[in-house]
Coordinates of C-alpha atoms in Angstrom, one line a residue:
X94 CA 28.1 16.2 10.7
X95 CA 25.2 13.4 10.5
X96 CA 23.5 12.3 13.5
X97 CA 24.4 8.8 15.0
X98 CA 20.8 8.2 13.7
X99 CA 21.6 9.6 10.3
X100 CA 24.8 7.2 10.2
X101 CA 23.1 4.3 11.1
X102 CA 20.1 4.5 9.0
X103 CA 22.6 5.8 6.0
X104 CA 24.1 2.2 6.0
X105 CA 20.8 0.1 5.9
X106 CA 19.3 2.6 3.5
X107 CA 21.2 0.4 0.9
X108 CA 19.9 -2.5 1.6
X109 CA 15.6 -1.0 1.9
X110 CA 14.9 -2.8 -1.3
X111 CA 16.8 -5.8 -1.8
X112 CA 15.0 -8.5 -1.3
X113 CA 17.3 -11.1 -2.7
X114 CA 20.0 -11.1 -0.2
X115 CA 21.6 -14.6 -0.9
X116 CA 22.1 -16.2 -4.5
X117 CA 20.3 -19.7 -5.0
X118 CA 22.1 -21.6 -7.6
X119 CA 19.2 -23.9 -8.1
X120 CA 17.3 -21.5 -9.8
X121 CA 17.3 -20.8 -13.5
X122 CA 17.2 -17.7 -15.2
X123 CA 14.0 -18.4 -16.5
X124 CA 12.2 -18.6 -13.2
X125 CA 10.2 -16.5 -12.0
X126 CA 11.7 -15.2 -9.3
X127 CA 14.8 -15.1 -11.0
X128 CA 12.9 -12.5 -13.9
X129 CA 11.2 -10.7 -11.2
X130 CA 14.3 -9.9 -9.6
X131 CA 16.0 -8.9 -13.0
X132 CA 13.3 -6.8 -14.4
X133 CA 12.8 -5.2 -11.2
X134 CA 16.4 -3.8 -10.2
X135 CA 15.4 -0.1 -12.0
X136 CA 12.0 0.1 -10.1
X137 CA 13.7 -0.9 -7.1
X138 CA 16.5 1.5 -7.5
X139 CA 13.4 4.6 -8.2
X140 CA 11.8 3.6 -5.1
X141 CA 15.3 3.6 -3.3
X142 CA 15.8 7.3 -4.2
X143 CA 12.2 8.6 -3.4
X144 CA 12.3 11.8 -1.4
X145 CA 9.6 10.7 0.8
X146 CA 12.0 6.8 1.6
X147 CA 15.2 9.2 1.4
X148 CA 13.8 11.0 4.1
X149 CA 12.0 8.8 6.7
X150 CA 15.3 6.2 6.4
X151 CA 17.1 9.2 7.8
X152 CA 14.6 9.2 10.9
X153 CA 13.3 12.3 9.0
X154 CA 9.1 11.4 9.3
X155 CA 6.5 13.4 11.0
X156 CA 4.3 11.6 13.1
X157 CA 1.1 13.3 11.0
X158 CA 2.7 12.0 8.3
X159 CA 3.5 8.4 9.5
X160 CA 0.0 7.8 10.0
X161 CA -1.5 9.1 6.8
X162 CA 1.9 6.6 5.1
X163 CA -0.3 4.0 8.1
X164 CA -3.7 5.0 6.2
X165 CA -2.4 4.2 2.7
X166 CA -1.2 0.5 3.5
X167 CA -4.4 -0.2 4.7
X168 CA -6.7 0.6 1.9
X169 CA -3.5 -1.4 -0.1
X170 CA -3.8 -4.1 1.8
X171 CA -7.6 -4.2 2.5
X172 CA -8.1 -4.6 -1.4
X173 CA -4.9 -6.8 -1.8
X174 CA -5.6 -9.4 0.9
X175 CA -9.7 -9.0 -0.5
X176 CA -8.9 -10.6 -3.7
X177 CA -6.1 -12.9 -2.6
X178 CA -9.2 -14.3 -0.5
X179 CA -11.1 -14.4 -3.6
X180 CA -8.3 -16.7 -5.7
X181 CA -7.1 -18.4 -2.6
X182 CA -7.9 -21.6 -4.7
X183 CA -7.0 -20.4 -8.3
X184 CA -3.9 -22.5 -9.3
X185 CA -2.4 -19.7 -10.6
X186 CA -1.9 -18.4 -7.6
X187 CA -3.3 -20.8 -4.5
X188 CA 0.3 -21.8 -3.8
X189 CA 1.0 -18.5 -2.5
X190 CA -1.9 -18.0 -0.2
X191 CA -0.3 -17.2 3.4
X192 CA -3.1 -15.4 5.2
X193 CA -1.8 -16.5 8.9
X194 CA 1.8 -16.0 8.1
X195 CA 2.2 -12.6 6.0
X196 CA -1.8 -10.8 5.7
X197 CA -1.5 -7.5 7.0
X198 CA -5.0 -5.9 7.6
X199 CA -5.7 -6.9 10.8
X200 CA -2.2 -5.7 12.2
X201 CA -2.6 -2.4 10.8
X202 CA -6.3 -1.7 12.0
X203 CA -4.4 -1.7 15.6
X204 CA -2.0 0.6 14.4
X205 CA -4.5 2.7 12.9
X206 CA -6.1 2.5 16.9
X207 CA -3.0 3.4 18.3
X208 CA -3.1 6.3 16.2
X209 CA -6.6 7.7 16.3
X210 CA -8.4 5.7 19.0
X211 CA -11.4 3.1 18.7
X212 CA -13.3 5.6 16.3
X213 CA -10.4 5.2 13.6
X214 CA -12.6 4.5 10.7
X215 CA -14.2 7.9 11.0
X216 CA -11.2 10.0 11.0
X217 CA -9.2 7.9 7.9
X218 CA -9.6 8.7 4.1
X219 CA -8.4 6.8 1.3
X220 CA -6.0 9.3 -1.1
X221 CA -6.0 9.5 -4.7
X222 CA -2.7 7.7 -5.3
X223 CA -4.3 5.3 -3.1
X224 CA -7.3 4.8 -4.7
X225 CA -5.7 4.4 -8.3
X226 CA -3.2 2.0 -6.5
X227 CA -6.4 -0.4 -5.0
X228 CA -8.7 0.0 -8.1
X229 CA -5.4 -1.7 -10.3
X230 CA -5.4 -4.4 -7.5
X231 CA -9.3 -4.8 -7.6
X232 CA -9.5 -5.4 -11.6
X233 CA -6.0 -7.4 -11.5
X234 CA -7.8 -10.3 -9.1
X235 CA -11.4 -9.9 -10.6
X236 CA -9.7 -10.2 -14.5
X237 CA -6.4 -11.4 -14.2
X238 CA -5.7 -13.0 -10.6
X239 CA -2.3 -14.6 -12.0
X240 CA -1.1 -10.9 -11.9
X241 CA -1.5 -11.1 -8.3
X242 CA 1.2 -12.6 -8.0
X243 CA 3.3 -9.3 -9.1
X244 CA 1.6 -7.5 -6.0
X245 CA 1.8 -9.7 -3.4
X246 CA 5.9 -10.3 -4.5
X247 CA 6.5 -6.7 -4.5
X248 CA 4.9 -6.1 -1.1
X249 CA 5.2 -8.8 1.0
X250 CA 8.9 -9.5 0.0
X251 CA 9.8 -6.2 0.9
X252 CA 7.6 -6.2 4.1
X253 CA 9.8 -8.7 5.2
X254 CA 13.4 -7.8 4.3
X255 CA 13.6 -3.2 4.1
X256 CA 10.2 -3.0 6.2
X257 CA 12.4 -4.0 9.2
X258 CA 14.6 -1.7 8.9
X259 CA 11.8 0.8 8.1
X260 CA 10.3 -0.4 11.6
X261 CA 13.5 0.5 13.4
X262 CA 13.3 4.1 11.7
X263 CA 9.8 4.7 12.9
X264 CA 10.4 3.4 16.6
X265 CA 13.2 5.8 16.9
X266 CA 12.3 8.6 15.1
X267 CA 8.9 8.8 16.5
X268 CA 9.4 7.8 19.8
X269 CA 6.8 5.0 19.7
X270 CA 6.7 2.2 22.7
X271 CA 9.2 -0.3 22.7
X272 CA 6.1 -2.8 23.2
X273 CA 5.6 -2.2 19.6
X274 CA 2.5 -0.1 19.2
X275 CA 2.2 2.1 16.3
X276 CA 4.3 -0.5 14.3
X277 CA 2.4 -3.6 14.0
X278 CA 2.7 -3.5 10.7
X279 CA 5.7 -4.8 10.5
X280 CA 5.9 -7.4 12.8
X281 CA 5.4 -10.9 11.5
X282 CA 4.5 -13.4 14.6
X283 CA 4.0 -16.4 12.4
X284 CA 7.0 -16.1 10.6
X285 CA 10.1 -17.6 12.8
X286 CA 12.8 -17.1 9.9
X287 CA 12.2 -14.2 7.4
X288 CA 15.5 -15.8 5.3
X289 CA 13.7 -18.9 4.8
X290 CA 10.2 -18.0 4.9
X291 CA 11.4 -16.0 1.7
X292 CA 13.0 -18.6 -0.3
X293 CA 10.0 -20.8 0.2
X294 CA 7.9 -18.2 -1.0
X295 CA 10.1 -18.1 -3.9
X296 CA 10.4 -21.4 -4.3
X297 CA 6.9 -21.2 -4.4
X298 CA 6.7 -18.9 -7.1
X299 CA 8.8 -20.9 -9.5
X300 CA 6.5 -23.6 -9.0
X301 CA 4.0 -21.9 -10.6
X302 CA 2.6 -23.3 -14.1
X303 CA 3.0 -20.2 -16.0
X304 CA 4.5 -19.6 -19.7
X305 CA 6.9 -17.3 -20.6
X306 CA 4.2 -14.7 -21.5
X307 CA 2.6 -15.1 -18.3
X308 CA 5.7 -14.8 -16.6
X309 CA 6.9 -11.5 -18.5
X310 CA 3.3 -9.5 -17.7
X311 CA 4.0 -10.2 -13.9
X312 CA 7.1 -8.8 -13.9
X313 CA 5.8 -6.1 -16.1
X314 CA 3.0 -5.8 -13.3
X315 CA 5.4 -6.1 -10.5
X316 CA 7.0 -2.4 -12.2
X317 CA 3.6 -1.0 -12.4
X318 CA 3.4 -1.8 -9.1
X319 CA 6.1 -0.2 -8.1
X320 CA 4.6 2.5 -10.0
X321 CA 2.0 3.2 -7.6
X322 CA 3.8 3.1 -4.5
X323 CA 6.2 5.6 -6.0
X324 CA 2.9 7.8 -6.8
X325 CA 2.0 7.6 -3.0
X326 CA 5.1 8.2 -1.8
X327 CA 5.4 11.5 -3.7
X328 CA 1.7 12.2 -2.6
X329 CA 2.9 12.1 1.0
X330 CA 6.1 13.6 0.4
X331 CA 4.2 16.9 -1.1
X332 CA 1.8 16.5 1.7
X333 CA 5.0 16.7 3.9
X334 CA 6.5 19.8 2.8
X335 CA 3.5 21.5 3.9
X336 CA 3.2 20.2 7.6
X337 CA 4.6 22.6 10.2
X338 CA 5.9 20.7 13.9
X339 CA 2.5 22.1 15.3
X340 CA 0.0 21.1 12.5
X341 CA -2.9 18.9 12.8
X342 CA -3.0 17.1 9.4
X343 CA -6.4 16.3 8.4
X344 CA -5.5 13.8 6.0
X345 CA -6.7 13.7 1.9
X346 CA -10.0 15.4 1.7
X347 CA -10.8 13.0 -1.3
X348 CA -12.4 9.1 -0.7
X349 CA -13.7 8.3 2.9
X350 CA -12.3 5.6 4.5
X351 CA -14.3 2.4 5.0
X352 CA -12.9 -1.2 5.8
X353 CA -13.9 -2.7 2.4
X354 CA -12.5 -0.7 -0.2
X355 CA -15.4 -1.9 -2.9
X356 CA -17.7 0.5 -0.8
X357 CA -16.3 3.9 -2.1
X358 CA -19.8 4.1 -4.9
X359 CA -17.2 6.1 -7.3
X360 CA -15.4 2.6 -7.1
X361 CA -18.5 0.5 -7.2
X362 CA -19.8 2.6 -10.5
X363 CA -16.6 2.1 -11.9
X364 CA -16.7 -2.0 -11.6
X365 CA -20.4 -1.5 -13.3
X366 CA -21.5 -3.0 -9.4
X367 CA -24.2 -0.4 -8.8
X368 CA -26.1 1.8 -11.7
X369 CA -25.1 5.7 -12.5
X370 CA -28.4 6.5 -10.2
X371 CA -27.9 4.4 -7.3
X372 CA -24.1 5.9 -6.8
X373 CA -25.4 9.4 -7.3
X374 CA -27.4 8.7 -4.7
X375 CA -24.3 7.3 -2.5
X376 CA -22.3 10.4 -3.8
X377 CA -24.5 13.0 -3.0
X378 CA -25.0 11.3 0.9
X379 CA -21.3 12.3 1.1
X380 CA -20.2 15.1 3.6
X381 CA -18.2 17.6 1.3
X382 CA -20.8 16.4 -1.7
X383 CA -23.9 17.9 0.5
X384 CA -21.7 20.8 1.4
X385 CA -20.7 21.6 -2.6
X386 CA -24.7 21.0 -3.3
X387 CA -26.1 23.6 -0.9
X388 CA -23.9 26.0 -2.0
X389 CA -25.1 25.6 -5.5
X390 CA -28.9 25.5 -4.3
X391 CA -27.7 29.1 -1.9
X392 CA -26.2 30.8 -5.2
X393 CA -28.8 29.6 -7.6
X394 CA -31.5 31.5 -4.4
X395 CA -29.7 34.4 -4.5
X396 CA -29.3 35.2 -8.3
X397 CA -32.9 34.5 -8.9
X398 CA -33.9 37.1 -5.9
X399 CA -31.5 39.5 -7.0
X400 CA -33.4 39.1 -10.6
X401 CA -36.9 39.9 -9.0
X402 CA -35.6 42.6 -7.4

């Protein structure tokens, strides 16, 4: 028989992803928001049935776990809330600049301290689902900021409507303070009314000066999007399987974590922002980089001694 919990978090695990809880009859079917939420419904039915949502909407979520889920949204939204600063006065998407009312970066930093204390940014690594996830953002608001809109939509919206119940989840199943550290994330302090903070949003949206074709790649981009948080969800769902109760994750031994997400120099090669020597350079200053290089320099020792033996 279920838990209460398991009951409980079975009814709102129906609801996670919708964020269009009430019909508008003003719109038209050719809004944006109207096509979003259309060409949407299949992504948002995949991310519904996700092992990794399945799981933690059952109160089933480690706590090593939590945090490295904690780690991902804030190399997200570090490089999401980064560009939207950077077209916060591009029409084509200025009218859906929100910083005080929905930017996330600065509440998840003190969840990230709750987690792993004051030197956080020492102990945090970006993963590789991650990093595919932010470099998509990064060239979206550098090449194509009216795609942006596709990314803030799909996280934002659902921040505000299946994030809450996530929060619930989390506070229960991990036993976290009812004073609300650890899940700062999710709590909006600006926003008074998530209903109508939403249909504004969307409202918003609509108002947007956009042609059909425009329209079409968003919602095309809001699915890749979707993409992407599917990837890192069944990154941390594989990194789950292999946690014991008693196991001190270490996190992704792949990109370390810094609070601008431009400074990874594989990133900042990519983007053409530094030349092939300079982020050698940066690469090779790297930790596990240094380690991997004096092991070569140790074998390459040994076999030439053994040689002039």
């Amino acid at each position: 028989m279920p838990s209460a919990m398991e009951g409980s978090e079975g009814r709102e695990e129906r609801e996670i992803l919708h964020y269009e809880e009430t019909e508008d009859n003003s719109v038209s079917h050719t809004d944006l928001s109207e096509l979003l939420k259309e060409g949407t419904k299949e992504s948002h039915d995949s991310a519904e049935n996700t092992q990794f949502v399945k799981d933690f909407l059952k109160g089933r979520i480690k706590k090593e776990l939590f945090k490295l889920a904690t780690v991902a949204l804030y190399f997200t939204y570090s490089a999401l809330e980064e560009e939207m600063d950077h077209n916060k006065e591009n029409p084509v998407f200025a009218p859906l600049y929100f910083p005080v009312e929905l930017h996330r970066r600065e509440a998840l930093i003190k969840d990230l301290k709750y987690f792993y204390g004051e030197d956080w940014e020492e102990k945090i690594q970006c993963s590789e689902a991650t990093q595919h996830y932010v470099e998509r953002i990064c060239h979206v608001g550098q090449h194509e900021p009216e795609l942006l809109v596709a990314h803030a939509y799909t996280r934002y919206m659902g921040d505000l409507s299946g994030g809450q119940v996530l929060k619930k989840v989390a506070q229960r199943a991990l036993k976290l303070p009812s004073t609300g550290e650890g899940i700062q994330f999710y709590v909006f302090d600006n926003i008074s009314n998530a209903q109508q903070f939403k249909q504004l949003y969307r409202a918003r949206m609509n108002a947007l000066d956009l042609d059909m074709s425009t329209k079409e790649r968003i919602v095309e981009e809001a699915n890749r999007a979707f993409r992407f948080n599917m990837q890192v969800f069944d990154e941390l769902d594989k990194i789950g399987r292999s946690l014991t109760e008693e196991e001190d994750a270490g996190g992704f031994p792949v990109y370390k974590g810094t609070e601008n997400a431009h400074k990874c120099p594989y990133y900042a090669y990519k983007l053409g922002k530094v030349g092939p020597y300079h982020a050698a350079v940066a690469l090779a200053k790297q930790p596990l980089v240094q380690l991997l290089l004096v092991t070569c320099v140790a074998m390459v020792a040994a076999t030439a001694a053994w040689f002039l033996l």
